[in-house]
mmCIF file of C-alpha atoms and ligand atoms in Angstrom:
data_model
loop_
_atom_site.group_PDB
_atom_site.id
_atom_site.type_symbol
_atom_site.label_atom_id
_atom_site.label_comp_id
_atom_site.label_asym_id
_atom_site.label_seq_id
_atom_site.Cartn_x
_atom_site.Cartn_y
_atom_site.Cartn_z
ATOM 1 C CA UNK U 1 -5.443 -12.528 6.403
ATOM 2 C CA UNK U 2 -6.816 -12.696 2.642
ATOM 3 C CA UNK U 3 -4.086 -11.313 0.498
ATOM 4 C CA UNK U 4 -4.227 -10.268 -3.439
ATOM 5 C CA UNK U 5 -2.848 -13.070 -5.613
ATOM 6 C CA UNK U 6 -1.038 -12.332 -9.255
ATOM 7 C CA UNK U 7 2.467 -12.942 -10.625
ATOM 8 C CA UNK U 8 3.046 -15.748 -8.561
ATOM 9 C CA UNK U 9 2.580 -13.544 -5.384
ATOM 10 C CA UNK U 10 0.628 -13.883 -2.583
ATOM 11 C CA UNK U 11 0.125 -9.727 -1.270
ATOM 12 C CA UNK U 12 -1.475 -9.772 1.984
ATOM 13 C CA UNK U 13 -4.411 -7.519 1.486
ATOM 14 C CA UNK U 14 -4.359 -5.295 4.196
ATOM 15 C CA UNK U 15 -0.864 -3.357 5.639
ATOM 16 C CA UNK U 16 -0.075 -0.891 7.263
ATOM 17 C CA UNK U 17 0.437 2.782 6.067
ATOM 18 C CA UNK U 18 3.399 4.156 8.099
ATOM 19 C CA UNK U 19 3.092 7.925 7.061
ATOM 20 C CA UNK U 20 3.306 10.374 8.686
ATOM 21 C CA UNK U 21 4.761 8.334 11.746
ATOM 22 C CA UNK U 22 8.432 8.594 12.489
ATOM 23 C CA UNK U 23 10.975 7.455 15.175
ATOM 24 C CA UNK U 24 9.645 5.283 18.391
ATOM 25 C CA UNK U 25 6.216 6.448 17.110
ATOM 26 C CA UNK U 26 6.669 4.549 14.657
ATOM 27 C CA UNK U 27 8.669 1.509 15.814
ATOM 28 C CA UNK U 28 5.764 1.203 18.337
ATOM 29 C CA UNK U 29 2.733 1.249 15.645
ATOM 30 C CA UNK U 30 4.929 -0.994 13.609
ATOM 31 C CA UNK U 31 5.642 -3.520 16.645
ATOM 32 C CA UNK U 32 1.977 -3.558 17.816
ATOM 33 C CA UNK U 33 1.020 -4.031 14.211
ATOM 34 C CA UNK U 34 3.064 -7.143 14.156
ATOM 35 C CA UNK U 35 2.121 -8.697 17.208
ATOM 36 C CA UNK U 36 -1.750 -8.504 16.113
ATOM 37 C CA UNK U 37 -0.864 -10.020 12.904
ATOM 38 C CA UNK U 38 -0.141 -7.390 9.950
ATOM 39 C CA UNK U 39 2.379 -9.144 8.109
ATOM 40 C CA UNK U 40 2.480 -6.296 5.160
ATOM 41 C CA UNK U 41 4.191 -2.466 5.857
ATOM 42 C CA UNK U 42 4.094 0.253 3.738
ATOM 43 C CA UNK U 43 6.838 2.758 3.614
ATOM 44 C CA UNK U 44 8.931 5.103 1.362
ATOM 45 C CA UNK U 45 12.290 7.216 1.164
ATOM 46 C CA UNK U 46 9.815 10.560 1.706
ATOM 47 C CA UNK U 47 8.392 9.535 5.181
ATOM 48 C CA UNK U 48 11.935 9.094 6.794
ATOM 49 C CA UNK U 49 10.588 6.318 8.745
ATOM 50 C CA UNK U 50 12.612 3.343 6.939
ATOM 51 C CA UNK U 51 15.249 3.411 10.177
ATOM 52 C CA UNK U 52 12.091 3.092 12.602
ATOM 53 C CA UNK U 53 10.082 0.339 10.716
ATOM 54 C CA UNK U 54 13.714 -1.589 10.244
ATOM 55 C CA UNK U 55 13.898 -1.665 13.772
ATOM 56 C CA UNK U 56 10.392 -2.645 14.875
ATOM 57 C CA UNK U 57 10.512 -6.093 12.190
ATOM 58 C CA UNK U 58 14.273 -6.779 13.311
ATOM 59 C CA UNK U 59 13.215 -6.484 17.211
ATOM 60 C CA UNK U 60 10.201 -8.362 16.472
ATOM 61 C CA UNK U 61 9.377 -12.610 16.360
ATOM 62 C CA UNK U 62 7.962 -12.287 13.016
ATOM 63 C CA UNK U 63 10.549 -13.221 10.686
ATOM 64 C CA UNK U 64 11.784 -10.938 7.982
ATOM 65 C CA UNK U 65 10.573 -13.247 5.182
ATOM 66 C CA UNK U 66 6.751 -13.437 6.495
ATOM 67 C CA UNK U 67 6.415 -9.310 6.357
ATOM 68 C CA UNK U 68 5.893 -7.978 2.897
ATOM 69 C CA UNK U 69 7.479 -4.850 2.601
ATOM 70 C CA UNK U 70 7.248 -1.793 0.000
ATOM 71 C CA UNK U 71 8.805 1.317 0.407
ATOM 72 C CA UNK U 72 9.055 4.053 -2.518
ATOM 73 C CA UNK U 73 11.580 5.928 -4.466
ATOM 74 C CA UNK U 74 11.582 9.502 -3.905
ATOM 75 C CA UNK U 75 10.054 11.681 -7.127
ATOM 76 C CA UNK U 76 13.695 13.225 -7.230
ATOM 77 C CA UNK U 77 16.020 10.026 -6.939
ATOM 78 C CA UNK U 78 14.567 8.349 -10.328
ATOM 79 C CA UNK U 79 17.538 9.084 -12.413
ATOM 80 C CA UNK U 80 19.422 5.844 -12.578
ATOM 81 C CA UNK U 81 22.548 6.971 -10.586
ATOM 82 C CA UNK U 82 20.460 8.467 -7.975
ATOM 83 C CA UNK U 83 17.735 5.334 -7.982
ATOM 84 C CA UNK U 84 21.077 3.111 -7.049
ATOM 85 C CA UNK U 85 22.449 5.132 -4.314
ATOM 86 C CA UNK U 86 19.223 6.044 -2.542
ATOM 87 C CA UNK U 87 17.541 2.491 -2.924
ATOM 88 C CA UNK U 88 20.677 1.085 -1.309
ATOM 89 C CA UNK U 89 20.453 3.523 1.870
ATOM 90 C CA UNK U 90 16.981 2.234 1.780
ATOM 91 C CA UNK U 91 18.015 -1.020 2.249
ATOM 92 C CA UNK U 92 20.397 0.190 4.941
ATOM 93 C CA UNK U 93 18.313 2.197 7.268
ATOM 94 C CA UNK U 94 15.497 -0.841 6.535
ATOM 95 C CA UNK U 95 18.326 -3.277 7.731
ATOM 96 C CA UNK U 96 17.215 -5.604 5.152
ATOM 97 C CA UNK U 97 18.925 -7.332 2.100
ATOM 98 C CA UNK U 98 15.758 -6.770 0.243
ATOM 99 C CA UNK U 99 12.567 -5.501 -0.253
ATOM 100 C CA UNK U 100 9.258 -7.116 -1.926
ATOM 101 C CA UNK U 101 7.826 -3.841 -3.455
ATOM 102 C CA UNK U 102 9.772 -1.249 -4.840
ATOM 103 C CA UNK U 103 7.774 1.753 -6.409
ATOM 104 C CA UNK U 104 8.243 4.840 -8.205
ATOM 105 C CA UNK U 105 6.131 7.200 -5.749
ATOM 106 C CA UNK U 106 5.178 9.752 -8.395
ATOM 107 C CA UNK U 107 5.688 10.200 -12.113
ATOM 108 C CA UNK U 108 8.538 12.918 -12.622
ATOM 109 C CA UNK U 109 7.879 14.543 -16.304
ATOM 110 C CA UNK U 110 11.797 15.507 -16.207
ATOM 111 C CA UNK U 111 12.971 11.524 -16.069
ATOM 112 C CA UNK U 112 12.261 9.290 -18.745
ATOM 113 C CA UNK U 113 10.273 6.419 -17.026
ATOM 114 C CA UNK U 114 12.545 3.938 -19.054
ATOM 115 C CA UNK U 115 15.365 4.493 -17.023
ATOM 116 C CA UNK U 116 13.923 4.452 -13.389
ATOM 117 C CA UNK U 117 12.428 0.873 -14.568
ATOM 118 C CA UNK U 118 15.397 -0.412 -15.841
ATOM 119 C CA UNK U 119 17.092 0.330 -12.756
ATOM 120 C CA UNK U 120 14.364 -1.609 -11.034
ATOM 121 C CA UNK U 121 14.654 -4.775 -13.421
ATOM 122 C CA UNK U 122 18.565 -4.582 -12.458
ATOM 123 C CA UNK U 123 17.830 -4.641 -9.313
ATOM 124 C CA UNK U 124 15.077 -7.237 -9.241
ATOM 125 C CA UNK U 125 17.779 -9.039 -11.428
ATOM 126 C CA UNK U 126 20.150 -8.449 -8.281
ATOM 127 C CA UNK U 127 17.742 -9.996 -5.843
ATOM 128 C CA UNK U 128 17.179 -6.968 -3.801
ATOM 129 C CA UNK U 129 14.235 -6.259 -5.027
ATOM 130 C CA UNK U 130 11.463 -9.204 -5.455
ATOM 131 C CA UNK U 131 8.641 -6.611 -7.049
ATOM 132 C CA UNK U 132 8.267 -3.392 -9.050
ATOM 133 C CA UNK U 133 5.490 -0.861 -8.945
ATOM 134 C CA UNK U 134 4.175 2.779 -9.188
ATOM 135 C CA UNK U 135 2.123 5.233 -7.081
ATOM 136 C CA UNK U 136 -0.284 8.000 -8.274
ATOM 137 C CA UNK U 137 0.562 6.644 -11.918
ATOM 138 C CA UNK U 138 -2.630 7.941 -14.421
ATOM 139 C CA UNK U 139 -3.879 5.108 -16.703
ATOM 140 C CA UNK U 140 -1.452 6.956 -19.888
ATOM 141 C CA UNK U 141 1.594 6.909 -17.305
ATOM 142 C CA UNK U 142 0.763 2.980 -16.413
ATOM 143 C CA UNK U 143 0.750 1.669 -20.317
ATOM 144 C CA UNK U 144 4.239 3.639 -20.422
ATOM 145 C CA UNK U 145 5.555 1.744 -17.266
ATOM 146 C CA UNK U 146 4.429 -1.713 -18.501
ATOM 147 C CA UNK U 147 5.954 -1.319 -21.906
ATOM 148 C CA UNK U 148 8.810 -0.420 -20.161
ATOM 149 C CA UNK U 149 9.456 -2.971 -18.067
ATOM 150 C CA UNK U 150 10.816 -6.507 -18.335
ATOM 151 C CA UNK U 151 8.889 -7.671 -15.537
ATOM 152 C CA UNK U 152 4.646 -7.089 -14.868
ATOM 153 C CA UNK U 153 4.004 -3.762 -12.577
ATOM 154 C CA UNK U 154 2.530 -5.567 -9.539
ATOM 155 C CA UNK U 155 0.718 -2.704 -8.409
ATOM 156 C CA UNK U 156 -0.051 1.068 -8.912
ATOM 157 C CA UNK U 157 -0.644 2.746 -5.419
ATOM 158 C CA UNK U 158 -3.364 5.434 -5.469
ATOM 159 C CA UNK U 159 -6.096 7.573 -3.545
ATOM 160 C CA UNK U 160 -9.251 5.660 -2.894
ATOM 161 C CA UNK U 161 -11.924 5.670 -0.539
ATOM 162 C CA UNK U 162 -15.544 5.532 -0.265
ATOM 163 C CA UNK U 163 -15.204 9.451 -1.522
ATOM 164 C CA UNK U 164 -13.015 8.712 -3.954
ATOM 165 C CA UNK U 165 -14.313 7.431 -7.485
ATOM 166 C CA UNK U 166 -11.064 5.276 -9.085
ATOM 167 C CA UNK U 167 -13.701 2.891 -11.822
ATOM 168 C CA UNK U 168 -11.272 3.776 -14.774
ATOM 169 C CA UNK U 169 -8.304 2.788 -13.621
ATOM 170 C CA UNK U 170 -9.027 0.140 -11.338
ATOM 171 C CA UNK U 171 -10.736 -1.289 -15.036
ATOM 172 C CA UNK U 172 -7.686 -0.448 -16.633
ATOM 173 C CA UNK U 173 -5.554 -2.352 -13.511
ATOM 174 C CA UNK U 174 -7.768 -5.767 -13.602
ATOM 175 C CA UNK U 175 -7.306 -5.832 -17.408
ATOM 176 C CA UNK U 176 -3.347 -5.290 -17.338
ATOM 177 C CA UNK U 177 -3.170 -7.741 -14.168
ATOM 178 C CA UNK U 178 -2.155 -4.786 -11.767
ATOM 179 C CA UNK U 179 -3.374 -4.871 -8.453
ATOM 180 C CA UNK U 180 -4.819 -1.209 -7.082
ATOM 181 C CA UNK U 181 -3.102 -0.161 -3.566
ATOM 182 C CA UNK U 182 -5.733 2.215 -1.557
ATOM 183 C CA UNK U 183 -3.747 4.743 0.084
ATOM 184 C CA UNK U 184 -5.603 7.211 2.817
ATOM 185 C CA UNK U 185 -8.505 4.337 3.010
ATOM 186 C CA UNK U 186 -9.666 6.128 5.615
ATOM 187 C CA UNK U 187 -10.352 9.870 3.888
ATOM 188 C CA UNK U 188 -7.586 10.342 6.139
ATOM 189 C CA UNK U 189 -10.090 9.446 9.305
ATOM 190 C CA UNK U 190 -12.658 11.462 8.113
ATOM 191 C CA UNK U 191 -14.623 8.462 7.195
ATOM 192 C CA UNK U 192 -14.962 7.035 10.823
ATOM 193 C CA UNK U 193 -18.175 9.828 10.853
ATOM 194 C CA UNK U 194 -19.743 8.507 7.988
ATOM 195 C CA UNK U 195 -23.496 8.074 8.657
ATOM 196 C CA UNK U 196 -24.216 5.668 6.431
ATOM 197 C CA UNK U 197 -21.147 3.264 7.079
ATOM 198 C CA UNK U 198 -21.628 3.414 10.229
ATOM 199 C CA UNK U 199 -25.495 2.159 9.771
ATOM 200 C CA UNK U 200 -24.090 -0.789 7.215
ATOM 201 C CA UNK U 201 -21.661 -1.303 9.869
ATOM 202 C CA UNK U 202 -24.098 -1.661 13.094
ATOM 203 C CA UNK U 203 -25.560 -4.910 11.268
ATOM 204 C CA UNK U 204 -22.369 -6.736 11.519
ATOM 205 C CA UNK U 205 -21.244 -5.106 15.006
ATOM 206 C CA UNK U 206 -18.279 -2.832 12.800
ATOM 207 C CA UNK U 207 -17.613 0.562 12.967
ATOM 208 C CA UNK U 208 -17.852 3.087 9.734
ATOM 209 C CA UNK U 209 -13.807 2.488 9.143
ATOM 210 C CA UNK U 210 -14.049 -1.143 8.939
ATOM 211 C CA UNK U 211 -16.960 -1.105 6.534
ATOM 212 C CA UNK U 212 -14.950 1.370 4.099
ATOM 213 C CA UNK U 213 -11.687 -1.610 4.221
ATOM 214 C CA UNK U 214 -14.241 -3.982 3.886
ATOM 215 C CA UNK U 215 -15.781 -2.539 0.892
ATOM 216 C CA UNK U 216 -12.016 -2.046 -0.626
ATOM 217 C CA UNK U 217 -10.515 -5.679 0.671
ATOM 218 C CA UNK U 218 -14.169 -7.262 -1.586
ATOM 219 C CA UNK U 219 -12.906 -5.381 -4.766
ATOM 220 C CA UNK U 220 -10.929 -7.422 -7.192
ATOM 221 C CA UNK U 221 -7.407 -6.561 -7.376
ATOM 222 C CA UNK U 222 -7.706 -4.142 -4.392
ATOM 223 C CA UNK U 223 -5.982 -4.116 -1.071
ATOM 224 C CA UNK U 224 -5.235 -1.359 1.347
ATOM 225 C CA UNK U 225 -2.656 0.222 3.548
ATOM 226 C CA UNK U 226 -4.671 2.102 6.344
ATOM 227 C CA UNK U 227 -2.495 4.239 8.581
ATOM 228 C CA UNK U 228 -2.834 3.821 12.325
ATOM 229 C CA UNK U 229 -0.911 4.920 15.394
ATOM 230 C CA UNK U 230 -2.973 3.933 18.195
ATOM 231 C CA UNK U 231 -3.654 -0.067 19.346
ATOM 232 C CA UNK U 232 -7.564 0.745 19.592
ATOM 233 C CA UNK U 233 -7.312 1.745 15.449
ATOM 234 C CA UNK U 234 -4.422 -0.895 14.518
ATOM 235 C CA UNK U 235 -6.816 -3.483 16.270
ATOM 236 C CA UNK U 236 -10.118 -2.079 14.671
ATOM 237 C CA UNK U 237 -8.447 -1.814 11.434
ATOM 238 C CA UNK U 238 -7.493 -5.602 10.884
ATOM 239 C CA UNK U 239 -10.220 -7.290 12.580
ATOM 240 C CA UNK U 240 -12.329 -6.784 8.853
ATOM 241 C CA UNK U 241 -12.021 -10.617 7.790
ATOM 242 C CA UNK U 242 -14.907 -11.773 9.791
ATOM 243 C CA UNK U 243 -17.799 -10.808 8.006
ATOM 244 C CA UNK U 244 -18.768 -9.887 4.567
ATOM 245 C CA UNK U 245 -21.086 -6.794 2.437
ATOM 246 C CA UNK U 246 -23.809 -8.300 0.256
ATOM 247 C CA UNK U 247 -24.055 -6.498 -3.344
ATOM 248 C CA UNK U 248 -26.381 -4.432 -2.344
ATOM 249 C CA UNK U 249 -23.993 -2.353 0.583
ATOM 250 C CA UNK U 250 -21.058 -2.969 -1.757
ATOM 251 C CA UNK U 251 -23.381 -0.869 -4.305
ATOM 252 C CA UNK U 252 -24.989 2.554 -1.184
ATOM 253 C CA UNK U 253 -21.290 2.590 -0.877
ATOM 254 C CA UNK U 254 -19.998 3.194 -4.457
ATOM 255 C CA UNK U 255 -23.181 5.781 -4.449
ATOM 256 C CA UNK U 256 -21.245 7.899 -1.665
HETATM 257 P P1 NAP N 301 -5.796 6.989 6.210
HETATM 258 O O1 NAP N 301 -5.147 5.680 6.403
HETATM 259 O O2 NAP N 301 -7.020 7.075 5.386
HETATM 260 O O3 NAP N 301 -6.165 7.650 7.621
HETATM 261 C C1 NAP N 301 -5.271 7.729 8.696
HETATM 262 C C2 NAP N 301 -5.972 8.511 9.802
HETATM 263 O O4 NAP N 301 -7.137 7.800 10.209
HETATM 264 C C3 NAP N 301 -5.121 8.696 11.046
HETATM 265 O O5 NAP N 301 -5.429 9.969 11.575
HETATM 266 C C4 NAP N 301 -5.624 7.606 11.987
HETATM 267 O O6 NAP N 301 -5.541 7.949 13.359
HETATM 268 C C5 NAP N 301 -7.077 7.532 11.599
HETATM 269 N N1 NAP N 301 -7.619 6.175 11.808
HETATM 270 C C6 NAP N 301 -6.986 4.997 11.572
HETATM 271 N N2 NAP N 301 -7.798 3.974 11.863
HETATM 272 C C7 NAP N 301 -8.956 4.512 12.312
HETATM 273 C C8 NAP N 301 -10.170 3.950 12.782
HETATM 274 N N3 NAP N 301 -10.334 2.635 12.823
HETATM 275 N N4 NAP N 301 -11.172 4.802 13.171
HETATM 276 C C9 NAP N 301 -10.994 6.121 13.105
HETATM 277 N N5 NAP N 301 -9.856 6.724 12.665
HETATM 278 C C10 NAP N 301 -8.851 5.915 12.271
HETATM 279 O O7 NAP N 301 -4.791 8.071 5.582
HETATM 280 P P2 NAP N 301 -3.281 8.144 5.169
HETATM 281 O O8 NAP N 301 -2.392 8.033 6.348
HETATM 282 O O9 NAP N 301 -3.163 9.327 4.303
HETATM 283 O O10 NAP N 301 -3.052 6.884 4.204
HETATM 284 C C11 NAP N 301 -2.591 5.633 4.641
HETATM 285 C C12 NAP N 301 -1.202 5.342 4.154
HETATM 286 O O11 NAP N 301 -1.121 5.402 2.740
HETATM 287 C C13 NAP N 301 -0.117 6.339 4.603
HETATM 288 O O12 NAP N 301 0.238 6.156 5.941
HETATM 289 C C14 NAP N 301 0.966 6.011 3.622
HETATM 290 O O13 NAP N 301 1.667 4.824 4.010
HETATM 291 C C15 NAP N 301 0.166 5.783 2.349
HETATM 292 N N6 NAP N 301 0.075 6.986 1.479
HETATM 293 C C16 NAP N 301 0.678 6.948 0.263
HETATM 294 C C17 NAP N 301 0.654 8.053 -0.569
HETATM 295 C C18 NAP N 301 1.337 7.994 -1.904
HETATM 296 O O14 NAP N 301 1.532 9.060 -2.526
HETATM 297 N N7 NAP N 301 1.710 6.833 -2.372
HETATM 298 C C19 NAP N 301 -0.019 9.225 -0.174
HETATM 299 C C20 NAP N 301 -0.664 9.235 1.063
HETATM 300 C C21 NAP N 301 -0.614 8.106 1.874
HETATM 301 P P3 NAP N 301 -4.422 7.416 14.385
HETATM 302 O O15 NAP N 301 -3.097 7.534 13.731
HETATM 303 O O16 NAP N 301 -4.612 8.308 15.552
HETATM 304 O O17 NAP N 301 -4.696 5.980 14.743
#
């Protein structure tokens, strides 16, 4: 597995998106991701999945430390005293004493971000939380974040796909040494029908989906949380380290 290095971390660069799985769903896609070696899961108060995914790393042989996992405060538990008492029912239903990401899922005009941050320095302070980022965070939103915080903003988790143009703020990310998490990689599935993926793809013996990771996993700073429920998609999904898109592909892809 490559993984995205900064801060003195090592982010495997593919994991697995978890929404909108819940219960043994979810246990099961988490288990089978496991076995066939994710070691990164992504998760968040919202999807009410945290009990499920606790279960499927605590059942499983993988240890706890070699699984790199974020979950996500909700939008409406960023005040400080509500940031404390949700995180640590996070921690309970995850049935872990910490967790390596902790982000703020979505910018909430009605809470200063200085407080939600500081919370997350005490807490990284604490030990029960190793990293601090944000999700759908605009490039204005990000500078506020950073100033606010003690410690770097390891990542801001966003929307991008082939479809999906993110140059600014992925610029803005590699210049402020913040990686860019892809969330719905996959156009939500849509891009498994992509004509011209799936002709990049036939070269290398890949399907349309693995060309659009691919094409994330060889941007700087990038890596990618595909969601997938079903062993044929969790398999297809992480078998994307074997071959490689010249400049050219990287390029008919940034076209679509
Ligand atoms: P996605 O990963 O782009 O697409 C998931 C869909 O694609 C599922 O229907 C899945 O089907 C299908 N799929 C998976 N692998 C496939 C393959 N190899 N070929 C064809 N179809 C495939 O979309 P997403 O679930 O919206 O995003 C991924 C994750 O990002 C979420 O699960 C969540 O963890 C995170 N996310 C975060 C935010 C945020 O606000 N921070 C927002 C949205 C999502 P099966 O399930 O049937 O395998």
């Amino acid at each position: 597995m490559e993984s995205v290095s900064l801060h003195g971390v090592n982010v495997p660069a593919l994991g697995l998106g978890t929404w909108p799985m819940t219960g043994t769903q979810c246990t099961e896609a988490v288990t089978t991701a496991l076995e066939f070696g994710y070691r990164h899961v992504d998760t968040a108060q919202m999807y009410d999945n945290e009990d499920a995914i606790g279960t499927a790393i605590a059942d499983s042989s993988v240890d706890r430390d070699d699984v790199f996992v974020t979950t996500k405060l909700l939008r409406e538990n960023l005040r400080r005293d509500d940031a404390l008492a949700s995180f640590q029912r996070s921690l309970e239903r995850l049935g872990t004493e910490y967790v390596d990401l902790l982000l703020i899922h979505a910018p909430n005009p009605d809470v200063p971000i200085d407080e939600t941050i500081a919370v997350m320095n005490r807490l990284q302070d604490e030990g029960s939380v190793r990293h601090i980022g944000v999700s759908n965070f605009s490039i204005a939103h990000l500078q506020a974040a950073v100033a606010a915080s003690e410690t770097p903003i390891l990542t801001n988790q966003v929307l991008y796909h082939p479809y999906r143009d993110q140059s600014a703020l992925l610029e803005f990310c590699r210049d402020n040494e913040i990686m860019l998490t892809a969330y719905s990689p996959l156009a939500e599935g849509q891009i498994a029908t992509d004509e011209t993926l799936a002709e990049i793809g036939a070269t290398y013996d890949k399907t349309a989906a693995q060309v659009a990771l691919r094409w994330l996993l060889q941007q700087e700073q990038v890596s990618t949380i595909p969601k997938a429920s079903s062993r044929e998609h969790l398999r297809e999904n992480i078998d994307v380290f074997d071959f490689e898109l010249t400049d050219a592909e990287m390029d008919r892809i940034f076209a679509l």
